[in-house]
Amino acid sequence: MMMMMMMMMMMMMMIIMMMMMMMMLLLMMMMMMMMMMMMMMMMMMMMMMMMMMMMMMMMMMMMMMMMMMMMDDDG
């Protein structure tokens, strides 16, 4: 009887341990996914910023060119 009880306890402990491990793994995976998502978001933001900057630069250049043309026209 005692042996049976011990065995049962051991089994229960094992199962609980396994469950805990699984939970930990899941958590880790979730964390990794979150990190990846964050990184992707950051990258996207950076790209957007770069694009905006480029656009602004292009606009400025165009404006400058127009101004130059207008100035040139005068003489």
mmCIF file of N, CA and C in Angstrom:
data_model
loop_
_atom_site.group_PDB
_atom_site.id
_atom_site.type_symbol
_atom_site.label_atom_id
_atom_site.label_comp_id
_atom_site.label_asym_id
_atom_site.label_seq_id
_atom_site.Cartn_x
_atom_site.Cartn_y
_atom_site.Cartn_z
ATOM 1 N N MET A 1 0.832 -1.206 0.000
ATOM 2 C CA MET A 1 0.000 0.000 0.000
ATOM 3 C C MET A 1 0.874 1.267 0.000
ATOM 4 N N MET A 2 1.806 1.279 0.895
ATOM 5 C CA MET A 2 2.670 2.454 0.977
ATOM 6 C C MET A 2 3.408 2.672 -0.349
ATOM 7 N N MET A 3 3.862 1.569 -0.893
ATOM 8 C CA MET A 3 4.609 1.649 -2.147
ATOM 9 C C MET A 3 3.722 2.254 -3.237
ATOM 10 N N MET A 4 2.480 1.814 -3.288
ATOM 11 C CA MET A 4 1.549 2.306 -4.290
ATOM 12 C C MET A 4 1.375 3.810 -4.135
ATOM 13 N N MET A 5 1.220 4.230 -2.909
ATOM 14 C CA MET A 5 1.026 5.644 -2.637
ATOM 15 C C MET A 5 2.229 6.438 -3.133
ATOM 16 N N MET A 6 3.396 5.904 -2.809
ATOM 17 C CA MET A 6 4.632 6.571 -3.210
ATOM 18 C C MET A 6 4.698 6.692 -4.729
ATOM 19 N N MET A 7 4.354 5.598 -5.388
ATOM 20 C CA MET A 7 4.389 5.561 -6.841
ATOM 21 C C MET A 7 3.452 6.622 -7.404
ATOM 22 N N MET A 8 2.263 6.690 -6.846
ATOM 23 C CA MET A 8 1.264 7.642 -7.304
ATOM 24 C C MET A 8 1.794 9.062 -7.141
ATOM 25 N N MET A 9 2.388 9.307 -5.992
ATOM 26 C CA MET A 9 2.919 10.634 -5.719
ATOM 27 C C MET A 9 3.985 11.001 -6.747
ATOM 28 N N MET A 10 4.846 10.038 -7.001
ATOM 29 C CA MET A 10 5.929 10.263 -7.948
ATOM 30 C C MET A 10 5.365 10.611 -9.319
ATOM 31 N N MET A 11 4.361 9.836 -9.720
ATOM 32 C CA MET A 11 3.742 10.044 -11.019
ATOM 33 C C MET A 11 3.158 11.449 -11.094
ATOM 34 N N MET A 12 2.463 11.817 -10.046
ATOM 35 C CA MET A 12 1.841 13.129 -10.008
ATOM 36 C C MET A 12 2.901 14.213 -10.140
ATOM 37 N N MET A 13 3.976 14.040 -9.401
ATOM 38 C CA MET A 13 5.053 15.013 -9.428
ATOM 39 C C MET A 13 5.614 15.142 -10.837
ATOM 40 N N MET A 14 5.803 13.987 -11.468
ATOM 41 C CA MET A 14 6.362 13.976 -12.811
ATOM 42 C C MET A 14 5.456 14.741 -13.767
ATOM 43 N N ILE A 15 4.173 14.430 -13.671
ATOM 44 C CA ILE A 15 3.210 15.092 -14.560
ATOM 45 C C ILE A 15 3.229 16.603 -14.334
ATOM 46 N N ILE A 16 3.229 16.979 -13.091
ATOM 47 C CA ILE A 16 3.233 18.415 -12.783
ATOM 48 C C ILE A 16 4.496 19.073 -13.340
ATOM 49 N N MET A 17 5.615 18.396 -13.173
ATOM 50 C CA MET A 17 6.874 18.929 -13.672
ATOM 51 C C MET A 17 6.813 19.114 -15.178
ATOM 52 N N MET A 18 6.281 18.097 -15.853
ATOM 53 C CA MET A 18 6.172 18.149 -17.303
ATOM 54 C C MET A 18 5.321 19.342 -17.714
ATOM 55 N N MET A 19 4.220 19.498 -17.027
ATOM 56 C CA MET A 19 3.319 20.605 -17.336
ATOM 57 C C MET A 19 4.027 21.934 -17.161
ATOM 58 N N MET A 20 4.763 22.041 -16.068
ATOM 59 C CA MET A 20 5.489 23.273 -15.798
ATOM 60 C C MET A 20 6.472 23.567 -16.925
ATOM 61 N N MET A 21 7.171 22.518 -17.326
ATOM 62 C CA MET A 21 8.154 22.673 -18.394
ATOM 63 C C MET A 21 7.476 23.174 -19.659
ATOM 64 N N MET A 22 6.349 22.553 -19.981
ATOM 65 C CA MET A 22 5.609 22.926 -21.177
ATOM 66 C C MET A 22 5.213 24.394 -21.101
ATOM 67 N N MET A 23 4.719 24.791 -19.953
ATOM 68 C CA MET A 23 4.293 26.165 -19.774
ATOM 69 C C MET A 23 5.463 27.109 -19.992
ATOM 70 N N MET A 24 6.602 26.746 -19.429
ATOM 71 C CA MET A 24 7.782 27.583 -19.561
ATOM 72 C C MET A 24 8.165 27.734 -21.025
ATOM 73 N N LEU A 25 8.119 26.615 -21.716
ATOM 74 C CA LEU A 25 8.477 26.630 -23.137
ATOM 75 C C LEU A 25 7.547 27.558 -23.899
ATOM 76 N N LEU A 26 6.283 27.416 -23.601
ATOM 77 C CA LEU A 26 5.280 28.241 -24.283
ATOM 78 C C LEU A 26 5.545 29.715 -24.027
ATOM 79 N N LEU A 27 5.817 30.005 -22.789
ATOM 80 C CA LEU A 27 6.085 31.392 -22.419
ATOM 81 C C LEU A 27 7.285 31.930 -23.174
ATOM 82 N N MET A 28 8.314 31.100 -23.226
ATOM 83 C CA MET A 28 9.522 31.515 -23.912
ATOM 84 C C MET A 28 9.251 31.802 -25.378
ATOM 85 N N MET A 29 8.470 30.891 -25.972
ATOM 86 C CA MET A 29 8.139 31.059 -27.372
ATOM 87 C C MET A 29 7.377 32.358 -27.597
ATOM 88 N N MET A 30 6.425 32.609 -26.700
ATOM 89 C CA MET A 30 5.626 33.817 -26.814
ATOM 90 C C MET A 30 6.522 35.051 -26.735
ATOM 91 N N MET A 31 7.439 35.015 -25.781
ATOM 92 C CA MET A 31 8.337 36.139 -25.602
ATOM 93 C C MET A 31 9.156 36.382 -26.864
ATOM 94 N N MET A 32 9.652 35.286 -27.426
ATOM 95 C CA MET A 32 10.465 35.387 -28.635
ATOM 96 C C MET A 32 9.652 36.027 -29.753
ATOM 97 N N MET A 33 8.410 35.556 -29.890
ATOM 98 C CA MET A 33 7.545 36.076 -30.935
ATOM 99 C C MET A 33 7.344 37.576 -30.739
ATOM 100 N N MET A 34 7.096 37.956 -29.494
ATOM 101 C CA MET A 34 6.873 39.358 -29.201
ATOM 102 C C MET A 34 8.098 40.178 -29.582
ATOM 103 N N MET A 35 9.262 39.666 -29.224
ATOM 104 C CA MET A 35 10.500 40.371 -29.517
ATOM 105 C C MET A 35 10.663 40.553 -31.023
ATOM 106 N N MET A 36 10.385 39.461 -31.751
ATOM 107 C CA MET A 36 10.517 39.499 -33.198
ATOM 108 C C MET A 36 9.583 40.558 -33.773
ATOM 109 N N MET A 37 8.339 40.557 -33.273
ATOM 110 C CA MET A 37 7.352 41.507 -33.756
ATOM 111 C C MET A 37 7.841 42.929 -33.503
ATOM 112 N N MET A 38 8.361 43.146 -32.305
ATOM 113 C CA MET A 38 8.847 44.464 -31.948
ATOM 114 C C MET A 38 9.958 44.891 -32.900
ATOM 115 N N MET A 39 10.872 43.968 -33.148
ATOM 116 C CA MET A 39 11.998 44.264 -34.027
ATOM 117 C C MET A 39 11.491 44.645 -35.413
ATOM 118 N N MET A 40 10.525 43.855 -35.899
ATOM 119 C CA MET A 40 9.977 44.103 -37.223
ATOM 120 C C MET A 40 9.351 45.493 -37.266
ATOM 121 N N MET A 41 8.594 45.815 -36.209
ATOM 122 C CA MET A 41 7.933 47.101 -36.149
ATOM 123 C C MET A 41 8.972 48.219 -36.193
ATOM 124 N N MET A 42 10.033 48.047 -35.410
ATOM 125 C CA MET A 42 11.075 49.057 -35.353
ATOM 126 C C MET A 42 11.694 49.253 -36.735
ATOM 127 N N MET A 43 11.964 48.127 -37.396
ATOM 128 C CA MET A 43 12.576 48.179 -38.713
ATOM 129 C C MET A 43 11.669 48.942 -39.673
ATOM 130 N N MET A 44 10.376 48.615 -39.617
ATOM 131 C CA MET A 44 9.410 49.252 -40.497
ATOM 132 C C MET A 44 9.405 50.756 -40.248
ATOM 133 N N MET A 45 9.396 51.123 -38.969
ATOM 134 C CA MET A 45 9.375 52.527 -38.612
ATOM 135 C C MET A 45 10.603 53.230 -39.181
ATOM 136 N N MET A 46 11.754 52.593 -39.017
ATOM 137 C CA MET A 46 12.996 53.177 -39.494
ATOM 138 C C MET A 46 12.928 53.388 -41.001
ATOM 139 N N MET A 47 12.430 52.357 -41.702
ATOM 140 C CA MET A 47 12.331 52.424 -43.149
ATOM 141 C C MET A 47 11.426 53.585 -43.549
ATOM 142 N N MET A 48 10.293 53.705 -42.853
ATOM 143 C CA MET A 48 9.346 54.757 -43.155
ATOM 144 C C MET A 48 10.016 56.115 -42.971
ATOM 145 N N MET A 49 10.741 56.259 -41.867
ATOM 146 C CA MET A 49 11.408 57.513 -41.579
ATOM 147 C C MET A 49 12.398 57.849 -42.688
ATOM 148 N N MET A 50 13.158 56.846 -43.105
ATOM 149 C CA MET A 50 14.158 57.041 -44.144
ATOM 150 C C MET A 50 13.477 57.512 -45.426
ATOM 151 N N MET A 51 12.370 56.840 -45.764
ATOM 152 C CA MET A 51 11.641 57.173 -46.976
ATOM 153 C C MET A 51 11.173 58.623 -46.908
ATOM 154 N N MET A 52 10.624 58.995 -45.756
ATOM 155 C CA MET A 52 10.130 60.343 -45.584
ATOM 156 C C MET A 52 11.257 61.345 -45.779
ATOM 157 N N MET A 53 12.403 61.050 -45.174
ATOM 158 C CA MET A 53 13.546 61.942 -45.274
ATOM 159 C C MET A 53 13.953 62.106 -46.732
ATOM 160 N N MET A 54 14.005 60.975 -47.443
ATOM 161 C CA MET A 54 14.405 61.000 -48.840
ATOM 162 C C MET A 54 13.437 61.872 -49.635
ATOM 163 N N MET A 55 12.151 61.684 -49.375
ATOM 164 C CA MET A 55 11.127 62.443 -50.073
ATOM 165 C C MET A 55 11.331 63.930 -49.818
ATOM 166 N N MET A 56 11.565 64.272 -48.557
ATOM 167 C CA MET A 56 11.757 65.660 -48.193
ATOM 168 C C MET A 56 12.952 66.242 -48.939
ATOM 169 N N MET A 57 14.037 65.463 -48.970
ATOM 170 C CA MET A 57 15.249 65.918 -49.635
ATOM 171 C C MET A 57 14.962 66.179 -51.106
ATOM 172 N N MET A 58 14.243 65.238 -51.722
ATOM 173 C CA MET A 58 13.920 65.357 -53.134
ATOM 174 C C MET A 58 13.109 66.630 -53.368
ATOM 175 N N MET A 59 12.128 66.858 -52.499
ATOM 176 C CA MET A 59 11.283 68.026 -52.629
ATOM 177 C C MET A 59 12.125 69.291 -52.540
ATOM 178 N N MET A 60 13.029 69.313 -51.565
ATOM 179 C CA MET A 60 13.881 70.475 -51.373
ATOM 180 C C MET A 60 14.714 70.724 -52.623
ATOM 181 N N MET A 61 15.270 69.649 -53.170
ATOM 182 C CA MET A 61 16.102 69.757 -54.361
ATOM 183 C C MET A 61 15.286 70.345 -55.503
ATOM 184 N N MET A 62 14.077 69.818 -55.663
ATOM 185 C CA MET A 62 13.203 70.282 -56.730
ATOM 186 C C MET A 62 12.943 71.772 -56.570
ATOM 187 N N MET A 63 12.637 72.172 -55.342
ATOM 188 C CA MET A 63 12.351 73.563 -55.069
ATOM 189 C C MET A 63 13.548 74.430 -55.431
ATOM 190 N N MET A 64 14.722 73.963 -55.028
ATOM 191 C CA MET A 64 15.941 74.705 -55.305
ATOM 192 C C MET A 64 16.124 74.867 -56.802
ATOM 193 N N MET A 65 15.914 73.761 -57.530
ATOM 194 C CA MET A 65 16.072 73.776 -58.977
ATOM 195 C C MET A 65 15.116 74.795 -59.584
ATOM 196 N N MET A 66 13.871 74.768 -59.114
ATOM 197 C CA MET A 66 12.860 75.683 -59.628
ATOM 198 C C MET A 66 13.300 77.120 -59.390
ATOM 199 N N MET A 67 13.776 77.389 -58.190
ATOM 200 C CA MET A 67 14.212 78.729 -57.834
ATOM 201 C C MET A 67 15.335 79.177 -58.755
ATOM 202 N N MET A 68 16.275 78.254 -58.959
ATOM 203 C CA MET A 68 17.419 78.561 -59.807
ATOM 204 C C MET A 68 16.941 78.905 -61.205
ATOM 205 N N MET A 69 16.037 78.075 -61.710
ATOM 206 C CA MET A 69 15.510 78.282 -63.054
ATOM 207 C C MET A 69 14.872 79.665 -63.130
ATOM 208 N N MET A 70 14.078 79.981 -62.136
ATOM 209 C CA MET A 70 13.384 81.257 -62.125
ATOM 210 C C MET A 70 14.375 82.406 -62.093
ATOM 211 N N MET A 71 15.414 82.251 -61.329
ATOM 212 C CA MET A 71 16.430 83.290 -61.230
ATOM 213 C C MET A 71 17.139 83.452 -62.558
ATOM 214 N N ASP A 72 17.460 82.290 -63.169
ATOM 215 C CA ASP A 72 18.176 82.279 -64.442
ATOM 216 C C ASP A 72 17.379 82.984 -65.529
ATOM 217 N N ASP A 73 16.107 82.737 -65.524
ATOM 218 C CA ASP A 73 15.191 83.240 -66.548
ATOM 219 C C ASP A 73 15.265 84.765 -66.655
ATOM 220 N N ASP A 74 15.433 85.387 -65.554
ATOM 221 C CA ASP A 74 15.400 86.842 -65.432
ATOM 222 C C ASP A 74 16.405 87.546 -66.344
ATOM 223 N N GLY A 75 17.649 87.053 -66.311
ATOM 224 C CA GLY A 75 18.717 87.730 -67.042
ATOM 225 C C GLY A 75 18.623 87.480 -68.518
#
